[in-house]
mmCIF file of C-alpha atoms in Angstrom:
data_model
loop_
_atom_site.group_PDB
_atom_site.id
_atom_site.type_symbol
_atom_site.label_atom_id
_atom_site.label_comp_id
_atom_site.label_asym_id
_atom_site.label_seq_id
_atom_site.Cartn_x
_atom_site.Cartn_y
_atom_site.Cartn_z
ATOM 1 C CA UNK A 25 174.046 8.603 190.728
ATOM 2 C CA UNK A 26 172.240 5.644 190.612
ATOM 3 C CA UNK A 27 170.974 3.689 187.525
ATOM 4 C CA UNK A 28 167.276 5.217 187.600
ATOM 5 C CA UNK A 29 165.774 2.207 186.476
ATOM 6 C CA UNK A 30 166.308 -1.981 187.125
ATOM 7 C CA UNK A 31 167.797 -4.564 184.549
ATOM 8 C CA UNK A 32 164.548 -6.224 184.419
ATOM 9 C CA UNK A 33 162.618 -3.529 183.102
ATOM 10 C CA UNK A 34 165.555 -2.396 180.467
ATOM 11 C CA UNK A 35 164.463 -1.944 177.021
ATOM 12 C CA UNK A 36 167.526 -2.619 175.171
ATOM 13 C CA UNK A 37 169.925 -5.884 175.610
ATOM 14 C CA UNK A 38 172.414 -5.745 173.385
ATOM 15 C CA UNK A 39 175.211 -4.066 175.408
ATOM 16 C CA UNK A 40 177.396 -5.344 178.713
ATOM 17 C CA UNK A 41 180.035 -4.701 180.591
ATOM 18 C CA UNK A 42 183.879 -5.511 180.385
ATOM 19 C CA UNK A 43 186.454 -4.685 182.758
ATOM 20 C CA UNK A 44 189.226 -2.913 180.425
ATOM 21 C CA UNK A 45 192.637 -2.061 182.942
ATOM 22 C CA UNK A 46 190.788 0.341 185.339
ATOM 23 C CA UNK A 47 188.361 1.463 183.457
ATOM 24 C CA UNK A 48 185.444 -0.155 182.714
ATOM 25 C CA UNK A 49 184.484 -0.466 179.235
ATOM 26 C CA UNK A 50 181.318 -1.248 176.836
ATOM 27 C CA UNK A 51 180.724 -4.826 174.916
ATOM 28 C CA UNK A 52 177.888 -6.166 172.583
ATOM 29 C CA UNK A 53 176.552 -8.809 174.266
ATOM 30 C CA UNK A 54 174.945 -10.244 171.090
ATOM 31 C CA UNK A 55 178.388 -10.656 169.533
ATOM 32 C CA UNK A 56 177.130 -8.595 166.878
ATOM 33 C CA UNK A 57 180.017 -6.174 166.692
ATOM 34 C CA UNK A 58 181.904 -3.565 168.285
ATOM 35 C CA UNK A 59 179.904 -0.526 167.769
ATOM 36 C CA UNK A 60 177.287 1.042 169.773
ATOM 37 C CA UNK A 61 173.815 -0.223 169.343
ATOM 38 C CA UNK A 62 172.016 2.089 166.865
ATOM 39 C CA UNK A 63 175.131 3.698 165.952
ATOM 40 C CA UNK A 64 176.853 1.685 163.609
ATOM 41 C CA UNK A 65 180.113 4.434 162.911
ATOM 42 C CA UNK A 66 180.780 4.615 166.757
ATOM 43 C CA UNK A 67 183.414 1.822 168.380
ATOM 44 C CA UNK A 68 182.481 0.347 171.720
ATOM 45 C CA UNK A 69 186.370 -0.323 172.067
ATOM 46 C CA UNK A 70 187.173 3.269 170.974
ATOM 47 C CA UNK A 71 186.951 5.679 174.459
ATOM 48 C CA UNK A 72 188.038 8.403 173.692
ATOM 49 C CA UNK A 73 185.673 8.297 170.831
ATOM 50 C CA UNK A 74 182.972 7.040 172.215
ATOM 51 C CA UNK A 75 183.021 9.890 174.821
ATOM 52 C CA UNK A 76 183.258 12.328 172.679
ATOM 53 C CA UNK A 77 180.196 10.874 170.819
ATOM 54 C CA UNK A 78 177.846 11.081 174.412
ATOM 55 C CA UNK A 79 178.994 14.804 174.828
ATOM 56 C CA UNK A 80 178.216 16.256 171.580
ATOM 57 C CA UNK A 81 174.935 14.446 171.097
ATOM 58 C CA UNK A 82 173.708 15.063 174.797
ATOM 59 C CA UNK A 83 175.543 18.224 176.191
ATOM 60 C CA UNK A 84 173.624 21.513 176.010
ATOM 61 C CA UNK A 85 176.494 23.688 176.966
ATOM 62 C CA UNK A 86 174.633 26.699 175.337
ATOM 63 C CA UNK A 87 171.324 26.311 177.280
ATOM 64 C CA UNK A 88 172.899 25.527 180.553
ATOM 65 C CA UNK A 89 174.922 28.537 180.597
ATOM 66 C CA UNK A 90 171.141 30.734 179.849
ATOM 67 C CA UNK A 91 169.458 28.423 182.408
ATOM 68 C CA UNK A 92 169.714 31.391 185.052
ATOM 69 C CA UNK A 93 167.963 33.307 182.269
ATOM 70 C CA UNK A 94 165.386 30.987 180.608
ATOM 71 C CA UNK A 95 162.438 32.123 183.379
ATOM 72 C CA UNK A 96 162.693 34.663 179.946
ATOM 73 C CA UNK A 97 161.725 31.632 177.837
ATOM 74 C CA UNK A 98 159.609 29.594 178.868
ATOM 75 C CA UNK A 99 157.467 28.566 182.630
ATOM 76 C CA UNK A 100 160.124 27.679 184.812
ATOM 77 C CA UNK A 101 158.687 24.581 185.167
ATOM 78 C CA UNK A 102 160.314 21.166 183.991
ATOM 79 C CA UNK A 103 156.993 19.330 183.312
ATOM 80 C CA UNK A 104 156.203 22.294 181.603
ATOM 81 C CA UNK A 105 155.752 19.607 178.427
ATOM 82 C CA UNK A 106 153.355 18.753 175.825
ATOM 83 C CA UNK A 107 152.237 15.120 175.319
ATOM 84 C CA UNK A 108 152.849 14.248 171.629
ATOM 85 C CA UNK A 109 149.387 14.148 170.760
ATOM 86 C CA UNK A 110 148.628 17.153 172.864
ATOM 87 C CA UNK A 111 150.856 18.737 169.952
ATOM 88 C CA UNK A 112 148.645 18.755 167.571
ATOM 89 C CA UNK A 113 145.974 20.394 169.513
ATOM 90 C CA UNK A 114 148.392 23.381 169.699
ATOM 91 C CA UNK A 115 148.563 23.404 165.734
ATOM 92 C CA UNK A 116 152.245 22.403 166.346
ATOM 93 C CA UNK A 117 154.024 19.657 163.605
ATOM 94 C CA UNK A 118 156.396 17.791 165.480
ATOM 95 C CA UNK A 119 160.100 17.627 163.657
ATOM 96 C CA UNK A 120 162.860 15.202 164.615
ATOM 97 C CA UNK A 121 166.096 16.521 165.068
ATOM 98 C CA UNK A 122 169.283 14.459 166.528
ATOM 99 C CA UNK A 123 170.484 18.476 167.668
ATOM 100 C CA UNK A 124 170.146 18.269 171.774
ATOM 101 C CA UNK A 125 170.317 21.969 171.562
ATOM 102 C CA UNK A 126 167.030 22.055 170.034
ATOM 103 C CA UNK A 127 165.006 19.366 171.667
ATOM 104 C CA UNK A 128 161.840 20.769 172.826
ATOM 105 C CA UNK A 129 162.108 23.844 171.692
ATOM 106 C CA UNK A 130 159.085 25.014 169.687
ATOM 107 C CA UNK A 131 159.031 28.083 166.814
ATOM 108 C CA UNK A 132 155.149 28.602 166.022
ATOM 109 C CA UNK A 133 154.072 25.884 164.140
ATOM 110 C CA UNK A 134 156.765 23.447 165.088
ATOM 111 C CA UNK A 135 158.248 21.595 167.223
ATOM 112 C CA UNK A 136 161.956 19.790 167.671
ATOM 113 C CA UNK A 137 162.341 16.413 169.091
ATOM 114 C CA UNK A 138 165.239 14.409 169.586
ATOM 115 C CA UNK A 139 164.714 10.307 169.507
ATOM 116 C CA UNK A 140 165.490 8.091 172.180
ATOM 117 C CA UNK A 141 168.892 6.375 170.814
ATOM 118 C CA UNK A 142 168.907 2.249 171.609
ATOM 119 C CA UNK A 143 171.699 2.558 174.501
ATOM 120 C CA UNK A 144 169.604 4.943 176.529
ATOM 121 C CA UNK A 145 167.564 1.779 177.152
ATOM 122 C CA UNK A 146 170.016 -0.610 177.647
ATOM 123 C CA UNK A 147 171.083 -0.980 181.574
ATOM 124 C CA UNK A 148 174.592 -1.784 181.178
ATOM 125 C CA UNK A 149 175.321 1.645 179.558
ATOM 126 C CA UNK A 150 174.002 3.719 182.569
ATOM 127 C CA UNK A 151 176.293 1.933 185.035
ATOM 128 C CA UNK A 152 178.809 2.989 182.103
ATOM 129 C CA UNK A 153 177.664 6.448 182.654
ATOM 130 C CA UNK A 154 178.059 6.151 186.416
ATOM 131 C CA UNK A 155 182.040 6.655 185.418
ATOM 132 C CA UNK A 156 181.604 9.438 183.188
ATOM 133 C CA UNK A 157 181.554 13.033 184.191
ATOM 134 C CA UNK A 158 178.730 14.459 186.178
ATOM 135 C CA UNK A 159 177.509 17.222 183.680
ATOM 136 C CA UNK A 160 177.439 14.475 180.582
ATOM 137 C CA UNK A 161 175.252 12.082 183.242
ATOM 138 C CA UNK A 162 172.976 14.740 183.972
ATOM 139 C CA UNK A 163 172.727 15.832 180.463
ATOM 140 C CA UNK A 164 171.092 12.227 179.168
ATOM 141 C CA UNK A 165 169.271 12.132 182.858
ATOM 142 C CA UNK A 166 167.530 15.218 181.844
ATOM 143 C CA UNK A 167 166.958 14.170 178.263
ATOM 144 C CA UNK A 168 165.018 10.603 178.980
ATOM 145 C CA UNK A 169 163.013 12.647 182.005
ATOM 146 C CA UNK A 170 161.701 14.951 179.151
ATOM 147 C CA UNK A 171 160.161 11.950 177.611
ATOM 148 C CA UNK A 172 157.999 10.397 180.872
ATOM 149 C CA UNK A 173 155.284 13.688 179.661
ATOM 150 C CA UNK A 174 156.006 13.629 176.164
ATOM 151 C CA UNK A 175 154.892 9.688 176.194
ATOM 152 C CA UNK A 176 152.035 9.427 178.906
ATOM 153 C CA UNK A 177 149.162 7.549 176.952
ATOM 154 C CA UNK A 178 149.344 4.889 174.704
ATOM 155 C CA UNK A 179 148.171 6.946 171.768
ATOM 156 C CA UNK A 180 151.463 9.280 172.447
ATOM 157 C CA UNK A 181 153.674 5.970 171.959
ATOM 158 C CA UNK A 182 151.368 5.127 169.210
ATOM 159 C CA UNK A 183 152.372 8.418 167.364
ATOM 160 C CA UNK A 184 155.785 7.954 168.411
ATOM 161 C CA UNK A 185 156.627 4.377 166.755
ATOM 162 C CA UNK A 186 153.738 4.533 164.139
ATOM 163 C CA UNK A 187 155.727 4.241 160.681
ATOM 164 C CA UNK A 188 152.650 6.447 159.423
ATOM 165 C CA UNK A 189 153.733 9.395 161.014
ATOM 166 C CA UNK A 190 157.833 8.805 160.277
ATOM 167 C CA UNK A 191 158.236 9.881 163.755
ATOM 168 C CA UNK A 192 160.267 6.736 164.885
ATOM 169 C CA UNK A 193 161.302 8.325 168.184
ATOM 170 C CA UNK A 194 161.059 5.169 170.187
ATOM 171 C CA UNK A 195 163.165 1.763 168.673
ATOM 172 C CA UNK A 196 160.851 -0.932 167.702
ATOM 173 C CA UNK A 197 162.624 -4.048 169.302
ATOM 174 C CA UNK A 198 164.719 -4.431 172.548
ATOM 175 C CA UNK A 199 167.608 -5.788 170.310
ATOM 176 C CA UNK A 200 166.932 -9.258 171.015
ATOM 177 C CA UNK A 201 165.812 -11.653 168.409
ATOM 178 C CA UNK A 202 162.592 -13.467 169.657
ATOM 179 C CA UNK A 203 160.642 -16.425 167.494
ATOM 180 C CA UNK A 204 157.478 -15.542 169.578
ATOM 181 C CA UNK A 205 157.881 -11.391 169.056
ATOM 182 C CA UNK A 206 158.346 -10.449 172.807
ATOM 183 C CA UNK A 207 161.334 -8.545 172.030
ATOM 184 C CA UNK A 208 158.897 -5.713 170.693
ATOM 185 C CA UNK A 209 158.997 -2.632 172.541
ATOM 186 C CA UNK A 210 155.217 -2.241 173.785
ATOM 187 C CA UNK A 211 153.845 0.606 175.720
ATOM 188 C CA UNK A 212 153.683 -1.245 178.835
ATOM 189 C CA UNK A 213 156.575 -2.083 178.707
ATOM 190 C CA UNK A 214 158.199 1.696 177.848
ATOM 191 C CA UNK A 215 155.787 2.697 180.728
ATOM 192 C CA UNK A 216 157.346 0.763 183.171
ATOM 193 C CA UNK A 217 160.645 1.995 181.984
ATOM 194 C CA UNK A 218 160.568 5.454 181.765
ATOM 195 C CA UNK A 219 158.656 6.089 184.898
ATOM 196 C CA UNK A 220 161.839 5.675 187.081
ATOM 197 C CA UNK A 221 162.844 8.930 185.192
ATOM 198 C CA UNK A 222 159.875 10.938 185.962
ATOM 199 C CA UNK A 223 161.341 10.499 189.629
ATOM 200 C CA UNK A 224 164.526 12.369 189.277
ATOM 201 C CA UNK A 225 164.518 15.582 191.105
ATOM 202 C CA UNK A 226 166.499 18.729 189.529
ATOM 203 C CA UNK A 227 169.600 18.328 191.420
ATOM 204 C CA UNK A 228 169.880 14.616 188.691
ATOM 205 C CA UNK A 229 169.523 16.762 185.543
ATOM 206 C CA UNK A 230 171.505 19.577 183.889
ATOM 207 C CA UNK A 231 170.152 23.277 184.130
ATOM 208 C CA UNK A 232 168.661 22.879 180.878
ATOM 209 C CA UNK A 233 166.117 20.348 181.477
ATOM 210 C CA UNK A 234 164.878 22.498 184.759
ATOM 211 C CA UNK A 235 162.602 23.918 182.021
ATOM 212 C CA UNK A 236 159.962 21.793 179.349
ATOM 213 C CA UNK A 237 159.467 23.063 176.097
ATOM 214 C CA UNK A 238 161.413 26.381 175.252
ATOM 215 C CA UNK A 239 160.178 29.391 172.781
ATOM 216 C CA UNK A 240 163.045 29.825 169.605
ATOM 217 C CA UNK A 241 161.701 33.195 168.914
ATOM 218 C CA UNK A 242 162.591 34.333 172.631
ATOM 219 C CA UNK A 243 165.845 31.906 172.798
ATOM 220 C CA UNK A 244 167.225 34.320 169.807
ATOM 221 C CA UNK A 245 166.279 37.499 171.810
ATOM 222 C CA UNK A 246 168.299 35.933 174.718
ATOM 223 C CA UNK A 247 171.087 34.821 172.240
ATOM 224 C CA UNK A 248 172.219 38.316 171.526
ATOM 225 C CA UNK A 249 171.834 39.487 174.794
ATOM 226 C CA UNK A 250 173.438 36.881 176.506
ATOM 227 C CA UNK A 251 175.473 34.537 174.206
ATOM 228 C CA UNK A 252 176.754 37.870 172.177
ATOM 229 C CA UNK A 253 175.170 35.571 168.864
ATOM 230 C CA UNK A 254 172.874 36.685 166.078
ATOM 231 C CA UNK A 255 170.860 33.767 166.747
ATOM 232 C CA UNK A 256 170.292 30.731 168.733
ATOM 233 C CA UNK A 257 169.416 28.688 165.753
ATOM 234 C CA UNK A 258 168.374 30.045 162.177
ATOM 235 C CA UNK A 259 165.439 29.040 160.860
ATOM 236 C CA UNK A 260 165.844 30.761 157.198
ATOM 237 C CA UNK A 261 168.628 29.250 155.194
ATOM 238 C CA UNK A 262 168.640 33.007 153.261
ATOM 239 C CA UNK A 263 169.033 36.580 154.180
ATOM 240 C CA UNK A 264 166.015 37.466 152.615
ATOM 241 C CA UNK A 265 163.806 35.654 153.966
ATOM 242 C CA UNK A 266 165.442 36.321 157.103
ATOM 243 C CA UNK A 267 165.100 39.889 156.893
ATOM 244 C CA UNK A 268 161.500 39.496 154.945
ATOM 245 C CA UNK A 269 160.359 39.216 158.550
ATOM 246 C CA UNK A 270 160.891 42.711 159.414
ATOM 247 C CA UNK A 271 159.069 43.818 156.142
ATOM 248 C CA UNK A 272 155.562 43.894 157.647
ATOM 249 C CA UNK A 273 155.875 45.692 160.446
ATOM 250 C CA UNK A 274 157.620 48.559 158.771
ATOM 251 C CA UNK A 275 155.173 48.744 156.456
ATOM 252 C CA UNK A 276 152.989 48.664 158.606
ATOM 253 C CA UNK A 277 154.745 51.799 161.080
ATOM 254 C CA UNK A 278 155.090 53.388 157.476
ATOM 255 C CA UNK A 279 151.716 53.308 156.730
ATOM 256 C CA UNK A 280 150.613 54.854 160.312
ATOM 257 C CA UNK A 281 153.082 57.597 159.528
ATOM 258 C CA UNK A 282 151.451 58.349 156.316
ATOM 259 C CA UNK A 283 147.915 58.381 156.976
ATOM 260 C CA UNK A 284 149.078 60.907 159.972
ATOM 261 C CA UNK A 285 150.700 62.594 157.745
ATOM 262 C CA UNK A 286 148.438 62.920 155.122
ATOM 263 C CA UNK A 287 145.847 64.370 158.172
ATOM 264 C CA UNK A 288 147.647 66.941 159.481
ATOM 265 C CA UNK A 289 148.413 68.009 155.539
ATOM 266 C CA UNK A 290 144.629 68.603 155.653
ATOM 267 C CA UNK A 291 144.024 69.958 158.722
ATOM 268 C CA UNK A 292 146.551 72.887 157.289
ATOM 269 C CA UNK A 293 145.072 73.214 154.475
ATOM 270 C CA UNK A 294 141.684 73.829 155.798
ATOM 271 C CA UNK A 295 143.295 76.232 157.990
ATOM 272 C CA UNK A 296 144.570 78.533 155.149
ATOM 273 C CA UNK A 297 141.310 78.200 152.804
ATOM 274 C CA UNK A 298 138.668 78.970 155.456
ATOM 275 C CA UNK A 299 139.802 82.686 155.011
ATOM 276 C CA UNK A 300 139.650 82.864 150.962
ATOM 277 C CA UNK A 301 137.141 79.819 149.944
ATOM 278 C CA UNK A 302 133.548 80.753 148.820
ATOM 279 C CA UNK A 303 130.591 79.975 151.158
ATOM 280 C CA UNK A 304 129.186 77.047 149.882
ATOM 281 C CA UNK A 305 132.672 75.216 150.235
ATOM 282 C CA UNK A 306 132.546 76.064 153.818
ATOM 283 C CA UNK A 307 130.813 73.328 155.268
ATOM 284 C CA UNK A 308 133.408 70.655 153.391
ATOM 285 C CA UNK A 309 136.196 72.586 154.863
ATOM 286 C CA UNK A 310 134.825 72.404 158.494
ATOM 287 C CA UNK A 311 133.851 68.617 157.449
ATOM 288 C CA UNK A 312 137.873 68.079 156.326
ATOM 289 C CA UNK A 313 139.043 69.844 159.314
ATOM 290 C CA UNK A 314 136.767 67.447 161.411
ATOM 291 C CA UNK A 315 137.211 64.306 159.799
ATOM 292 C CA UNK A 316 141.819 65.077 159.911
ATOM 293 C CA UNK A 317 141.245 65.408 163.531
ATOM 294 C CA UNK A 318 139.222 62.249 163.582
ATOM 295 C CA UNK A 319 141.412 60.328 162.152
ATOM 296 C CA UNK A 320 144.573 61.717 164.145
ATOM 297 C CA UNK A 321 142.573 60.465 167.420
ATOM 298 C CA UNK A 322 142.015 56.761 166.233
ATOM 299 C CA UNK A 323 145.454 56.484 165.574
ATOM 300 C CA UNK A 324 146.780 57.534 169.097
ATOM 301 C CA UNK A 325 143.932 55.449 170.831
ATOM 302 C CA UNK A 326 145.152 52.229 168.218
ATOM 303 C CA UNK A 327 149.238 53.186 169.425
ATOM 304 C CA UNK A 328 148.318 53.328 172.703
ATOM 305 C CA UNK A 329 145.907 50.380 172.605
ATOM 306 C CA UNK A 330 148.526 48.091 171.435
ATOM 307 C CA UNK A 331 151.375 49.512 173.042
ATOM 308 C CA UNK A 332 149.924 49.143 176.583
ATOM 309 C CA UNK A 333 148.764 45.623 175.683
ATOM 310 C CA UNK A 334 151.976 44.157 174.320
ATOM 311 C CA UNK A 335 153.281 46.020 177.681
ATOM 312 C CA UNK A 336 150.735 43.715 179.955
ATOM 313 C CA UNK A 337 151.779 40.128 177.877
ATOM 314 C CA UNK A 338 155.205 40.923 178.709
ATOM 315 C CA UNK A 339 154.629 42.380 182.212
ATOM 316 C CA UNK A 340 152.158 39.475 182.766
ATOM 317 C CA UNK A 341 154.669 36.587 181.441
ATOM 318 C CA UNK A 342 157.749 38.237 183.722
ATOM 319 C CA UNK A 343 155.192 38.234 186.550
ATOM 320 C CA UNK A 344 154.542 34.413 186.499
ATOM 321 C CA UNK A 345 157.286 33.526 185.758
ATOM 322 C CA UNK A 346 159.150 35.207 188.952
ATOM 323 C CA UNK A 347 155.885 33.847 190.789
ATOM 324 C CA UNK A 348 156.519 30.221 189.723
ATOM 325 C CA UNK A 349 160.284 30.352 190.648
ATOM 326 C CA UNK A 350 159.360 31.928 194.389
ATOM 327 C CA UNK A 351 156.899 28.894 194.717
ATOM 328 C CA UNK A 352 159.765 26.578 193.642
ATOM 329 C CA UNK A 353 162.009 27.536 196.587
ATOM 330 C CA UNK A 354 159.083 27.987 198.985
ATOM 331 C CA UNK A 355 156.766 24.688 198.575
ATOM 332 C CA UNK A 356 157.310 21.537 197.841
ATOM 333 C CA UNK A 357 156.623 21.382 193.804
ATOM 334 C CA UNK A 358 153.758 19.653 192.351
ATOM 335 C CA UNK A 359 153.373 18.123 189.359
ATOM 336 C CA UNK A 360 150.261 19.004 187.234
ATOM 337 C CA UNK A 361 149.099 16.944 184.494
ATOM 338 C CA UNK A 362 146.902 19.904 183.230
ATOM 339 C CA UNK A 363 147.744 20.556 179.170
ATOM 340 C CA UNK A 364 148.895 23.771 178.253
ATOM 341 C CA UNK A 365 146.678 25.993 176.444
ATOM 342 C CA UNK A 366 148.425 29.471 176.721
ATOM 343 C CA UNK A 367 150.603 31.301 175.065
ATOM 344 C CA UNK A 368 153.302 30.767 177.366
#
């Protein structure tokens, strides 16, 4: 694969290459030090460190291996992605996480993003990648294509360097020290750098990133079915709270039962005292016997009313997302810019 983008548009100068026996190897070109820009622990002249580094911050072995499943998840649609200030609209707070796993994947309220680390911008360490293996290229391919819709206006890259926020998710400076300031990272000049990315086609990126933003509540679902795992990712550091989740709607199925219950109790009541009870109690017995039945009604129409709609969302979501995946391998695929305002 081909460096997406050209050294004059890079964003980050500090690296170079060295040949190093047959391999060829990473250098700081500032003469700074040996480690990777951004990255202070991690040794340029360490390999088999250094790979190891990549693979665990970029590989998504987990979500590659559902990627046949995640039509499940979430559209199967890899611009299916938020702007960051299209986040907020969606009542979402956006949380950075250096996890790849979780990148883009969204629980209610919240959503993860990983930063863009300082070599991703730097051209010298893509035609490092170009030696590396395939999955670990297509892994950060996928990663910096994510963030051509997550940046597309300049109030996105506003949010995403503004030291108000804390976001930090683009570096400031190109690594360069400049007297006159042009070695800040502007949005121009990110635009012109990550639209090479926005280019790739699917066959550049790992299954993962075929998809946008990804639902944790349904990833868990799919965990135990498919990864054999409790969860994907916990979100409650205790048991309780964990299982204070499931408290409501028992309660809730409970109370249901009881006020069913506690209808038909009458109804056989009323059935017994009819025979024996004076006249003038009559009427409230007929009234009781009325009223039981009433209630017994509501509550099968309020069953039914929910059980046949939760079985249309899911219907509904399975049938657009098989419908999106059929126009995948039948038409050529166009790229909306429309922002999401479903539940999907």
């Amino acid at each position: 694969m081909d460096v997406p983008f050209s050294s004059e548009v890079e964003l980050n100068k500090q690296l170079e290459l060295g040949a190093v026996v047959q391999d060829t190897n990473l250098r700081r070109s500032d003469g700074s030090g040996i480690s990777l820009p951004g990255q202070p622990r991690v040794a340029l002249n360490e390999l088999t460190e250094l790979k190891q580094y990549l693979d665990e911050e970029h590989s998504t072995t987990e979500l590659d291996t559902l990627a046949p499943k995640l039509w499940l998840v979430s559209t199967p649609r890899y611009w299916h992605i938020s702007p960051l200030h299209h986040q907020a609209v969606r009542g979402r707070n956006i949380i950075v996480i250096e996890n790849p796993q979780l990148h883009l994947v969204w629980y209610y309220d919240r959503i993860y993003i990983k930063p863009i680390p300082r070599y991703l911008l730097s051209h010298a360490f893509w035609e490092f990648l170009n030696t590396q293996p395939i999955e670990l290229r297509r892994a950060i391919a996928g990663f910096a294509r994510t963030y051509s819709y997550l940046i597309r206006y300049e109030c996105d890259f506003r949010l995403a360097t503004s030291s108000e926020h804390q976001l930090a998710l683009i570096p400031e400076d190109d690594g360069s020290v400049q007297a006159d300031g042009s070695n800040h990272i502007t949005f121009e000049r990110f635009a012109r750098f990550i639209a090479a990315f926005q280019k790739l086609p699917d066959d550049s990126v790992s299954p993962r990133y075929h998809y946008g933003e990804l639902r944790l509540s349904r990833l868990n679902m799919c965990a135990r079915v498919f990864l054999r795992k409790l969860t994907f990712h916990h979100i409650d550091a205790q048991w309780g709270a964990y299982l204070g989740r499931f408290l409501a709607p028992i309660l809730s199925i409970f109370a249901i039962l009881s006020v069913a219950l506690s209808a038909m109790q009458v109804e056989l009541g009323v059935q017994g005292s009819l025979q024996n009870s004076l006249p003038k109690w009559t009427y409230f017995a007929y009234v009781s016997r009325w009223f039981s039945c009433l209630i017994l009604v509501m509550i099968a129409i309020t069953v039914t009313f929910f059980s046949l709609l939760i079985a249309f969302m899911v219907l509904h979501d399975i049938w657009f997302a098989r419908s999106v995946l059929r126009q995948r391998r039948r038409a050529p695929v166009k790229i909306s810019n429309k922002f999401k305002s479903g539940v999907v």
